[in-house]
Amino acid sequence: MRLTELATVIRSKNAGPRVLTLDLIFPDAASFAKVEAAAARLRTEVARAYGRPAEEVSVITYPPANAVKIALRRDIMAGDPDDSDVYGAQQHAPLLEITL
Amino acid sequence: MNAVARLREDFARGKRRPLRILGASGQLGYGIPSPALRAGLDRAPDMIGCDMGSIDIGPAYLGSGTMAPTHIGARRDLRKVLHAALDAGIPLVIGSAGSAGAAPHMEATLEMLREIAAADGLAFRMASIGADIPRDTVTAAMRAGRVHPLDGMPDLTEEDVENADQLVGQMGLDAFRRALETDPDVLIAGRACDTGIFATLPVMLGFPRGLATHMAKIVECASLCCIPGGRDTILATLDDESFTLESMAPQRAATPASVAGHSLYEQSSPYEIIEPDGCVDLRAARYEPLDARRTRVSGAEWIPAAKTTIKLEGARFLGHRALLLAASADPRFIARSVDIFDEVAEIVAGLVCEDSAPDYDLRFRVYGVDGVIKWPEPPAALPREVFVLGQCIAPTPERAQEVIRTTKQYLLHHGYDGRLSTAGNLAFPLTPPEVSAGAAYRFNVYHLMETDDTAGLFPVRIEEIREP
């Protein structure tokens, strides 16, 4: 199952200038449960898609919103000369390719 | 007696009642839709709050002491909420004044309010709270081992502290409280936790800290917690067990899922809100529908911290920036672009550093390939066209222009291996293709500082604005 077929929201944003947070929001408890059951697999897939070791990827499930939150350390501080996305709002694209 | 004084007296006498709080704007200066603000005022609120700043907008505003919106936009919105609060006879509380909440941002914001008052014949009592942290305070805390890096920052050095053009701390509830205890009509806070804007008055009046902070964290973004999310004014009604959220724009619904989902927004954990002196635990939070447009929220719990820590934010000047805006549709140029940039950068350095030191930073980004994301793998196929952004940061605007204009010329005509298009490598969408982009800054302080003296760090000033 592809994340794009399950989730109604797939987004990224900074949580402070050093952390990137990725949210997956699902339309109902059933689709959320499928991803929750595959949370370990999701973590390794996110690590692969972003080119990081899995230990650096935090995955938190959040049943009140049928959501999964992923947090990654930013390699580059928001707004540094090397930064390409000051708000971190376009770093979700690698998630669109993930299949669980 | 003004509104804050009256509320404090009523509540002290045991005349407790639910409190109605309006979140008028999450980003003052970008426009406040009037219909929803008016609808909110019709509900007899006890307070209007607005967030005016954030660290999310990047280091340039903090470093340079400038606002993110235009002064016209900021003045228009300030005027609107100032009139609304004074007409209703309720306090106006604004946090992170002027986008980044340092002294120049504060002064610009206060000056706008004075100008509006003079022009419109208004009189009010204005409290303001500074957020600039003296460098020697930070250095002393650092030496005492009381400054800690945040989210993988390196340890703070005395050089960082010295180099920061602006250095602020995020004030918490206690700073707002000291200001509100002076019974102001208007309270303008420098860099602040957005929760302080909305949670302080209820906490002063005895409402539970966890609930008030949870409410504050949601209403500081106005109607963003709704479906569809938006910037219209939101009303929160707080009692001792819960709070109810209702957008003042009829097309926006605060549903249990949309409100719960808002806890994800720009936070690394949806289960906690971290404050200088504790943390709100949201694990037991409940979200129940009152009707199709209103949600009742309960269950947030306040956990005090053993010691108070404030977040320090500093930005330092890097140099002046000049940009090159260019593009290519040549597959050979696109395929070889990384090498071409290296070759041209070397040629440019040879030319512009004949009489001066290599005192600049030159880099390129190729949109269409990896301009946005550092992909772990290259794309399966290269794009048909790319946009090329060249960026130079140098000690003076003239030096940055010298480097970027030289780069433009040599990149245009560079004879790379396998080149077919010998008349020019680039399409320029504009003339001139080089743009001066002002001063560049970077965050060089993002640390936690332990403190026992928040009153000393965040001083309150009172100003009586009189009718002209």
Coordinates of C-alpha atoms in Angstrom, one line a residue:
Chain A
M1 CA 0.0 0.0 0.0
R2 CA 1.3 3.4 -1.0
L3 CA 1.1 6.2 1.6
T4 CA -0.5 8.5 -1.0
E5 CA -3.4 6.1 -1.3
L6 CA -4.0 6.0 2.4
A7 CA -3.3 9.5 3.8
T8 CA -5.3 12.6 3.2
V9 CA -2.5 14.9 4.4
I10 CA 1.2 14.4 3.8
R11 CA 3.1 17.5 4.9
S12 CA 6.4 18.8 6.3
K13 CA 7.4 21.9 8.3
N14 CA 10.1 23.0 10.7
A15 CA 9.6 22.4 14.4
G16 CA 12.1 25.0 15.3
P17 CA 15.1 25.8 13.0
R18 CA 16.9 22.5 13.7
V19 CA 14.1 19.9 13.4
L20 CA 11.9 18.8 10.4
T21 CA 8.6 17.4 11.3
L22 CA 6.5 15.3 8.8
D23 CA 2.8 14.6 9.4
L24 CA 0.7 11.9 7.9
I25 CA -3.0 12.3 8.6
F26 CA -5.4 9.5 7.6
P27 CA -9.1 9.8 7.0
D28 CA -10.3 7.2 9.5
A29 CA -9.3 4.8 12.2
A30 CA -9.1 1.8 9.8
S31 CA -6.5 3.4 7.5
F32 CA -4.6 4.8 10.5
A33 CA -4.5 1.3 12.1
K34 CA -2.9 -0.2 9.0
V35 CA -0.1 2.3 9.1
E36 CA 0.2 2.1 12.9
A37 CA 0.7 -1.7 12.6
A38 CA 3.5 -1.0 10.1
A39 CA 5.2 1.8 12.1
A40 CA 8.5 0.0 12.3
R41 CA 8.6 -0.6 8.6
L42 CA 7.6 3.1 8.1
R43 CA 10.6 4.2 10.1
T44 CA 13.0 2.2 8.0
E45 CA 11.4 3.4 4.8
V46 CA 11.6 7.0 5.9
A47 CA 15.2 6.6 6.8
R48 CA 15.9 5.1 3.3
A49 CA 13.9 7.9 1.5
Y50 CA 15.8 10.6 3.4
G51 CA 19.2 8.9 3.4
R52 CA 19.5 8.7 7.2
P53 CA 20.2 6.0 9.7
A54 CA 16.9 4.7 11.2
E55 CA 18.0 5.7 14.7
E56 CA 17.7 9.4 13.7
V57 CA 14.0 9.0 12.6
S58 CA 11.4 9.4 15.3
V59 CA 7.9 8.1 14.6
I60 CA 5.0 8.9 16.9
T61 CA 1.5 7.6 16.4
Y62 CA -1.3 10.0 17.4
P63 CA -4.7 8.3 17.5
P64 CA -6.8 11.4 18.4
A65 CA -6.1 12.8 14.9
N66 CA -5.6 9.4 13.1
A67 CA -2.1 10.7 12.5
V68 CA 1.6 9.7 12.5
K69 CA 4.3 12.3 13.2
I70 CA 7.8 11.8 12.0
A71 CA 10.7 14.0 13.2
L72 CA 14.1 14.3 11.7
R73 CA 17.0 16.5 12.7
R74 CA 17.8 19.1 10.0
D75 CA 21.3 18.7 8.5
I76 CA 21.3 22.4 7.9
M77 CA 19.9 25.1 10.2
A78 CA 16.9 26.9 8.7
G79 CA 18.0 30.0 6.8
D80 CA 21.7 29.1 6.6
P81 CA 23.3 29.9 3.2
D82 CA 23.2 26.2 2.4
D83 CA 19.5 25.8 3.3
S84 CA 17.1 25.4 0.4
D85 CA 13.8 25.4 2.3
V86 CA 13.6 28.0 5.2
Y87 CA 10.2 26.8 6.4
G88 CA 10.8 23.2 5.6
A89 CA 7.4 23.1 3.9
Q90 CA 8.5 21.1 0.8
Q91 CA 10.5 18.3 2.4
H92 CA 7.6 15.9 2.3
A93 CA 8.1 14.8 -1.3
P94 CA 10.2 11.7 -0.5
L95 CA 7.3 10.4 1.5
L96 CA 5.1 10.3 -1.6
E97 CA 7.1 7.4 -3.0
I98 CA 6.9 5.2 0.1
T99 CA 5.0 1.9 -0.1
L100 CA 4.4 -0.1 3.1
Chain B
M1 CA -11.0 50.9 36.7
N2 CA -10.0 49.2 33.5
A3 CA -11.0 45.7 32.2
V4 CA -8.0 43.8 33.7
A5 CA -8.4 45.4 37.1
R6 CA -12.2 44.7 37.1
L7 CA -11.7 41.0 36.2
R8 CA -9.1 40.6 38.8
E9 CA -11.3 42.2 41.4
D10 CA -14.4 40.2 40.4
F11 CA -12.6 36.9 40.5
A12 CA -10.9 37.7 43.8
R13 CA -14.4 38.3 45.3
G14 CA -15.4 34.8 44.1
K15 CA -17.5 36.0 41.1
R16 CA -16.0 33.3 38.8
R17 CA -17.4 32.7 35.4
P18 CA -16.2 31.3 32.0
L19 CA -13.7 33.5 30.2
R20 CA -14.1 34.4 26.5
I21 CA -10.8 34.9 24.6
L22 CA -10.5 36.0 21.0
G23 CA -7.5 34.9 18.9
A24 CA -7.6 37.7 16.2
S25 CA -4.5 36.9 14.3
G26 CA -1.6 34.3 14.1
Q27 CA 0.6 36.7 12.1
L28 CA -0.3 40.3 12.7
G29 CA 0.5 42.4 9.6
Y30 CA -0.8 40.2 6.9
G31 CA -4.4 41.3 7.2
I32 CA -7.2 40.4 9.7
P33 CA -10.5 39.6 8.0
S34 CA -13.0 42.1 9.4
P35 CA -16.3 40.0 9.3
A36 CA -14.9 37.4 11.7
L37 CA -13.3 39.9 14.0
R38 CA -16.6 41.8 14.2
A39 CA -18.5 38.6 14.8
G40 CA -16.0 37.8 17.6
L41 CA -16.5 41.3 19.2
D42 CA -20.3 40.7 19.2
R43 CA -19.7 37.8 21.6
A44 CA -18.6 40.1 24.4
P45 CA -15.0 38.7 24.7
D46 CA -12.8 39.4 27.8
M47 CA -9.6 39.8 25.8
I48 CA -8.1 40.0 22.3
G49 CA -4.7 38.4 21.6
C50 CA -2.5 38.4 18.6
D51 CA 0.7 36.7 17.8
M52 CA 3.0 38.9 15.7
G53 CA 6.2 36.8 15.3
S54 CA 8.0 33.5 15.1
I55 CA 11.4 32.0 14.6
D56 CA 10.0 30.1 11.6
I57 CA 10.4 33.0 9.2
G58 CA 14.2 32.7 9.4
P59 CA 17.2 34.7 10.7
A60 CA 17.0 37.8 8.5
Y61 CA 14.3 39.6 10.5
L62 CA 15.9 39.0 13.9
G63 CA 19.4 39.8 12.7
S64 CA 18.5 43.0 10.8
G65 CA 15.8 44.3 13.3
T66 CA 13.2 44.5 10.6
M67 CA 9.6 43.3 10.3
A68 CA 8.5 40.5 8.0
P69 CA 5.2 42.3 6.8
T70 CA 5.3 45.8 5.5
H71 CA 4.9 48.7 7.9
I72 CA 1.7 49.6 6.1
G73 CA 0.3 46.1 6.8
A74 CA 1.5 46.0 10.4
R75 CA 0.1 49.5 11.1
R76 CA -3.3 48.7 9.5
D77 CA -3.7 45.5 11.6
L78 CA -2.5 47.2 14.8
R79 CA -5.0 50.0 14.2
K80 CA -7.8 47.5 13.7
V81 CA -7.2 45.4 16.9
L82 CA -6.4 48.5 18.9
H83 CA -9.7 50.1 18.1
A84 CA -11.5 46.8 18.6
A85 CA -10.1 46.4 22.1
L86 CA -10.5 50.0 23.2
D87 CA -14.1 50.2 21.9
A88 CA -15.0 46.9 23.7
G89 CA -13.1 48.1 26.8
I90 CA -11.0 44.8 26.9
P91 CA -7.3 44.3 27.0
L92 CA -5.2 43.8 23.8
V93 CA -2.2 41.5 24.2
I94 CA 0.4 41.1 21.4
G95 CA 3.4 38.8 21.6
S96 CA 6.7 38.7 19.6
A97 CA 6.2 42.2 18.5
G98 CA 7.5 43.2 15.1
S99 CA 8.2 39.6 13.9
A100 CA 11.2 38.8 16.1
G101 CA 10.6 40.7 19.3
A102 CA 14.1 42.3 19.8
A103 CA 14.5 46.0 20.7
P104 CA 14.2 47.5 17.2
H105 CA 11.1 45.4 16.5
M106 CA 9.6 46.5 19.8
E107 CA 10.4 50.2 19.2
A108 CA 8.9 50.1 15.7
T109 CA 5.7 48.5 17.0
L110 CA 5.3 50.8 20.0
E111 CA 6.0 53.8 17.7
M112 CA 3.2 52.7 15.4
L113 CA 0.8 52.5 18.3
R114 CA 1.8 55.9 19.5
E115 CA 1.2 57.3 15.9
I116 CA -2.1 55.6 15.6
A117 CA -3.2 57.0 19.0
A118 CA -2.1 60.5 18.0
A119 CA -3.9 60.3 14.7
D120 CA -7.1 58.8 16.0
G121 CA -7.3 60.7 19.3
L122 CA -6.9 57.6 21.5
A123 CA -5.8 57.4 25.1
F124 CA -4.7 54.1 26.9
R125 CA -2.3 52.6 29.3
M126 CA 0.4 50.6 27.4
A127 CA 2.7 48.0 29.1
S128 CA 5.6 46.6 27.2
I129 CA 8.1 43.8 28.0
G130 CA 11.6 43.8 26.6
A131 CA 13.1 40.4 25.5
D132 CA 16.7 41.4 24.7
I133 CA 19.1 39.4 26.9
P134 CA 22.2 41.2 27.9
R135 CA 25.4 39.5 26.5
D136 CA 27.1 39.4 29.9
T137 CA 24.1 37.6 31.4
V138 CA 24.4 34.9 28.8
T139 CA 28.2 34.7 29.1
A140 CA 28.0 34.4 32.9
A141 CA 25.3 31.7 32.6
M142 CA 27.5 29.9 30.1
R143 CA 30.5 30.0 32.4
A144 CA 28.3 28.6 35.2
G145 CA 27.3 25.7 32.9
R146 CA 23.7 26.9 32.7
V147 CA 23.5 27.2 28.9
H148 CA 22.6 24.1 26.9
P149 CA 22.4 23.5 23.1
L150 CA 19.0 22.8 21.6
D151 CA 18.3 20.1 18.9
G152 CA 21.9 19.3 18.1
M153 CA 23.3 22.9 18.1
P154 CA 27.0 23.1 19.0
D155 CA 27.9 24.4 22.5
L156 CA 27.5 28.2 22.7
T157 CA 30.8 30.1 22.7
E158 CA 31.6 33.7 23.9
E159 CA 32.3 34.5 20.2
D160 CA 28.7 33.5 19.2
V161 CA 27.3 35.7 22.0
E162 CA 29.5 38.6 20.8
N163 CA 28.7 38.1 17.1
A164 CA 24.9 38.0 17.5
D165 CA 23.5 41.2 16.1
Q166 CA 20.3 40.6 18.2
L167 CA 20.0 38.2 21.1
V168 CA 16.5 37.6 22.6
G169 CA 14.9 35.2 25.0
Q170 CA 11.4 33.7 24.8
M171 CA 9.5 35.0 27.8
G172 CA 6.9 32.9 29.4
L173 CA 3.8 33.4 31.5
D174 CA 5.4 35.1 34.5
A175 CA 6.6 38.0 32.4
F176 CA 3.1 38.6 30.9
R177 CA 1.7 38.3 34.5
R178 CA 4.0 41.0 35.9
A179 CA 2.8 43.2 33.0
L180 CA -0.9 42.4 33.4
E181 CA -0.7 43.1 37.1
T182 CA -0.2 46.7 36.2
D183 CA -3.7 46.7 34.6
P184 CA -2.7 47.8 31.1
D185 CA -5.2 48.4 28.3
V186 CA -2.6 47.3 25.8
L187 CA 0.3 44.9 26.4
I188 CA 3.1 44.5 23.8
A189 CA 5.6 41.8 24.5
G190 CA 8.9 41.3 22.8
R191 CA 10.0 37.7 21.9
A192 CA 7.6 35.5 23.7
C193 CA 6.1 32.0 23.9
D194 CA 2.9 32.3 22.0
T195 CA 1.1 30.6 24.8
G196 CA 1.8 33.6 27.2
I197 CA -0.3 35.9 25.1
F198 CA -3.5 33.9 25.8
A199 CA -2.9 31.8 28.8
T200 CA -1.7 34.4 31.3
L201 CA -4.9 36.3 32.0
P202 CA -6.9 33.0 32.7
V203 CA -4.1 31.6 34.8
M204 CA -4.0 34.8 36.9
L205 CA -7.7 34.5 37.4
G206 CA -7.3 30.9 38.7
F207 CA -8.0 28.7 35.6
P208 CA -6.0 25.5 35.4
R209 CA -2.6 26.1 33.8
G210 CA -2.7 22.9 31.6
L211 CA -6.1 23.8 30.1
A212 CA -5.3 27.5 29.6
T213 CA -2.0 26.7 27.9
H214 CA -3.6 24.1 25.6
M215 CA -6.2 26.6 24.6
A216 CA -3.5 29.2 24.1
K217 CA -1.5 26.9 21.8
I218 CA -4.5 26.5 19.6
V219 CA -6.0 30.0 19.4
E220 CA -2.6 31.7 18.8
C221 CA -3.0 30.4 15.2
A222 CA -6.6 31.9 14.9
S223 CA -8.8 29.6 12.9
L224 CA -6.0 27.3 11.6
C225 CA -7.3 24.5 13.8
C226 CA -10.6 24.3 11.7
I227 CA -11.8 22.7 8.5
P228 CA -11.0 24.5 6.3
G229 CA -8.2 26.1 8.2
G230 CA -7.8 29.9 7.9
R231 CA -6.7 33.2 9.4
D232 CA -10.1 34.3 10.7
T233 CA -10.6 35.2 14.3
I234 CA -11.4 32.3 16.7
L235 CA -13.3 32.4 20.0
A236 CA -12.3 30.2 23.0
T237 CA -14.5 29.9 26.0
L238 CA -12.7 28.6 29.0
D239 CA -14.1 27.2 32.2
D240 CA -12.5 25.1 35.0
E241 CA -12.9 21.8 33.3
S242 CA -12.6 22.5 29.6
F243 CA -12.6 25.0 26.8
T244 CA -14.7 25.3 23.7
L245 CA -13.4 26.5 20.3
E246 CA -15.6 28.2 17.7
S247 CA -14.4 30.0 14.5
M248 CA -15.9 33.4 14.0
A249 CA -16.0 32.6 10.3
P250 CA -19.2 30.6 9.5
Q251 CA -17.5 28.5 6.8
R252 CA -14.8 27.1 9.2
A253 CA -15.7 24.3 11.6
A254 CA -13.7 23.3 14.7
T255 CA -14.2 19.5 14.7
P256 CA -12.6 17.0 17.1
A257 CA -10.3 15.7 14.3
S258 CA -9.3 19.2 13.1
V259 CA -8.6 20.5 16.6
A260 CA -6.7 17.3 17.7
G261 CA -4.8 17.5 14.4
H262 CA -3.6 21.0 15.1
S263 CA -1.5 19.6 18.0
L264 CA 0.7 18.2 15.2
Y265 CA 1.4 21.6 13.6
E266 CA 5.0 22.7 13.8
Q267 CA 5.6 20.6 16.9
S268 CA 8.0 17.7 17.2
S269 CA 5.6 15.9 19.5
P270 CA 1.8 16.2 19.5
Y271 CA 1.6 15.1 23.2
E272 CA 3.4 17.9 24.9
I273 CA 3.7 21.7 24.9
I274 CA 7.0 22.7 26.5
E275 CA 7.1 26.0 28.4
P276 CA 9.9 27.7 30.3
D277 CA 8.7 26.4 33.7
G278 CA 7.0 23.2 32.8
C279 CA 5.2 21.2 30.3
V280 CA 1.6 20.4 29.3
D281 CA 0.9 16.7 28.9
L282 CA -1.8 16.1 26.3
R283 CA -1.9 12.3 26.5
A284 CA -5.3 12.5 28.3
A285 CA -6.7 15.3 26.2
R286 CA -10.3 14.7 25.0
Y287 CA -11.9 16.3 22.0
E288 CA -15.7 16.2 21.9
P289 CA -18.1 17.8 19.4
L290 CA -20.7 20.2 20.8
D291 CA -22.2 20.6 17.3
A292 CA -21.0 20.6 13.7
R293 CA -18.8 23.8 14.3
R294 CA -17.7 23.7 17.9
T295 CA -15.4 21.3 19.8
R296 CA -15.0 21.0 23.6
V297 CA -11.5 20.2 24.7
S298 CA -10.5 18.8 28.2
G299 CA -7.8 16.7 29.9
A300 CA -4.6 18.7 29.4
E301 CA -2.3 18.4 32.5
W302 CA 0.3 20.8 33.7
I303 CA 3.6 19.3 34.9
P304 CA 5.9 21.9 36.5
A305 CA 9.6 21.8 35.8
A306 CA 12.3 21.6 38.5
K307 CA 14.0 24.7 37.0
T308 CA 13.1 27.5 34.7
T309 CA 14.9 27.6 31.3
I310 CA 14.4 30.1 28.6
K311 CA 15.0 29.7 24.9
L312 CA 17.7 32.0 23.5
E313 CA 17.7 33.1 19.9
G314 CA 20.4 35.0 18.2
A315 CA 21.2 35.9 14.6
R316 CA 24.5 37.2 13.2
F317 CA 25.4 39.2 10.1
L318 CA 27.1 37.1 7.4
G319 CA 27.5 39.6 4.6
H320 CA 25.7 41.1 1.7
R321 CA 24.0 38.9 -0.9
A322 CA 23.8 39.2 -4.7
L323 CA 21.9 36.7 -6.8
L324 CA 22.1 35.5 -10.4
L325 CA 18.8 34.4 -11.9
A326 CA 19.4 32.1 -14.9
A327 CA 18.1 29.0 -16.7
S328 CA 19.1 26.3 -19.2
A329 CA 17.4 24.0 -21.6
D330 CA 20.6 22.3 -22.8
P331 CA 20.8 18.6 -21.8
R332 CA 24.6 18.7 -21.9
F333 CA 24.8 21.7 -19.7
I334 CA 22.2 20.2 -17.3
A335 CA 24.1 16.9 -17.1
R336 CA 27.4 18.5 -16.4
S337 CA 26.2 21.5 -14.3
V338 CA 28.0 20.6 -11.1
D339 CA 31.4 20.4 -12.8
I340 CA 30.7 23.5 -14.8
F341 CA 29.9 25.5 -11.6
D342 CA 33.2 24.3 -10.1
E343 CA 35.2 25.2 -13.2
V344 CA 33.6 28.6 -13.4
A345 CA 34.0 29.3 -9.7
E346 CA 37.7 28.7 -10.1
I347 CA 38.0 31.0 -13.1
V348 CA 36.1 33.7 -11.2
A349 CA 38.2 33.4 -8.1
G350 CA 41.3 33.8 -10.3
L351 CA 39.9 37.1 -11.6
V352 CA 38.3 38.7 -8.7
C353 CA 40.9 37.7 -6.1
E354 CA 43.9 39.2 -8.1
D355 CA 44.0 42.2 -5.8
S356 CA 41.9 41.1 -2.8
A357 CA 41.4 38.1 -0.5
P358 CA 39.0 35.3 -1.2
D359 CA 36.5 37.0 1.0
Y360 CA 33.2 35.7 -0.4
D361 CA 31.0 32.6 -0.6
L362 CA 29.6 31.6 -4.0
R363 CA 27.2 28.8 -4.5
F364 CA 24.7 27.5 -7.1
R365 CA 21.4 25.7 -6.9
V366 CA 19.8 23.8 -9.8
Y367 CA 16.0 23.8 -9.6
G368 CA 14.6 20.9 -11.5
V369 CA 17.3 18.5 -10.1
D370 CA 17.9 19.1 -6.4
G371 CA 17.2 22.7 -5.7
V372 CA 14.6 21.9 -3.0
I373 CA 15.5 18.5 -1.5
K374 CA 18.8 16.8 -0.8
W375 CA 17.7 13.5 -2.4
P376 CA 19.8 10.5 -1.5
E377 CA 19.7 9.3 -5.1
P378 CA 20.0 11.3 -8.4
P379 CA 16.8 11.4 -10.5
A380 CA 16.2 8.6 -13.0
A381 CA 16.1 11.1 -15.8
L382 CA 17.3 14.7 -16.0
P383 CA 14.7 17.4 -16.6
R384 CA 14.2 19.2 -19.9
E385 CA 14.8 22.6 -18.4
V386 CA 16.4 23.9 -15.1
F387 CA 16.5 27.1 -13.2
V388 CA 19.9 28.1 -11.9
L389 CA 20.2 30.3 -8.8
G390 CA 23.6 31.7 -8.1
Q391 CA 24.2 33.2 -4.7
C392 CA 27.2 35.2 -3.5
I393 CA 27.6 36.5 0.0
A394 CA 30.5 39.1 0.4
P395 CA 31.6 41.8 2.9
T396 CA 30.0 44.6 0.8
P397 CA 27.1 44.8 -1.7
E398 CA 29.6 46.0 -4.3
R399 CA 31.9 43.0 -3.8
A400 CA 28.9 40.6 -4.0
Q401 CA 27.9 42.3 -7.3
E402 CA 31.4 42.1 -8.6
V403 CA 31.6 38.4 -8.0
I404 CA 28.1 37.6 -9.3
R405 CA 28.4 39.7 -12.4
T406 CA 31.8 38.1 -13.3
T407 CA 30.2 34.7 -12.6
K408 CA 27.3 35.5 -15.0
Q409 CA 29.7 36.4 -17.8
Y410 CA 31.9 33.3 -17.4
L411 CA 29.1 30.9 -16.8
L412 CA 27.3 32.2 -20.0
H413 CA 30.4 31.6 -22.1
H414 CA 32.1 28.6 -20.4
G415 CA 33.5 26.2 -22.9
Y416 CA 32.8 22.9 -21.1
D417 CA 33.6 19.5 -22.6
G418 CA 31.1 18.4 -25.2
R419 CA 29.4 21.8 -25.6
L420 CA 27.3 22.3 -28.8
S421 CA 25.7 25.6 -27.9
T422 CA 28.7 27.9 -28.3
A423 CA 26.8 31.2 -28.3
G424 CA 25.7 31.0 -24.7
N425 CA 24.9 28.5 -21.9
L426 CA 22.1 30.4 -20.1
A427 CA 18.7 31.9 -20.6
F428 CA 18.2 35.1 -18.5
P429 CA 14.6 35.7 -17.6
L430 CA 15.4 39.3 -16.5
T431 CA 17.7 42.1 -17.3
P432 CA 19.8 42.7 -15.4
P433 CA 20.0 39.0 -14.3
E434 CA 21.9 40.0 -11.2
V435 CA 20.0 41.2 -8.1
S436 CA 21.2 42.7 -4.8
A437 CA 19.3 40.8 -2.1
G438 CA 20.3 42.7 1.0
A439 CA 22.1 41.5 4.1
A440 CA 22.4 37.8 4.9
Y441 CA 22.1 36.5 8.5
R442 CA 22.2 33.1 10.2
F443 CA 20.9 31.9 13.5
N444 CA 24.0 31.4 15.6
V445 CA 22.3 31.1 19.0
Y446 CA 19.5 28.6 19.6
H447 CA 20.1 27.5 23.2
L448 CA 18.4 27.0 26.5
M449 CA 19.5 29.1 29.5
E450 CA 18.7 28.3 33.1
T451 CA 17.6 31.3 35.0
D452 CA 16.4 32.3 38.5
D453 CA 15.6 35.9 37.5
T454 CA 13.0 36.1 34.7
A455 CA 11.9 39.4 36.2
G456 CA 15.3 40.9 35.6
L457 CA 15.5 39.4 32.1
F458 CA 12.1 40.6 30.9
P459 CA 11.5 44.1 32.3
V460 CA 8.1 45.7 32.2
R461 CA 7.6 49.4 31.1
I462 CA 4.4 51.4 31.4
E463 CA 3.5 54.2 29.2
E464 CA 0.4 56.4 29.5
I465 CA -0.7 57.4 26.0
R466 CA -2.8 60.5 26.3
E467 CA -5.1 62.2 23.8
P468 CA -3.2 64.8 21.8

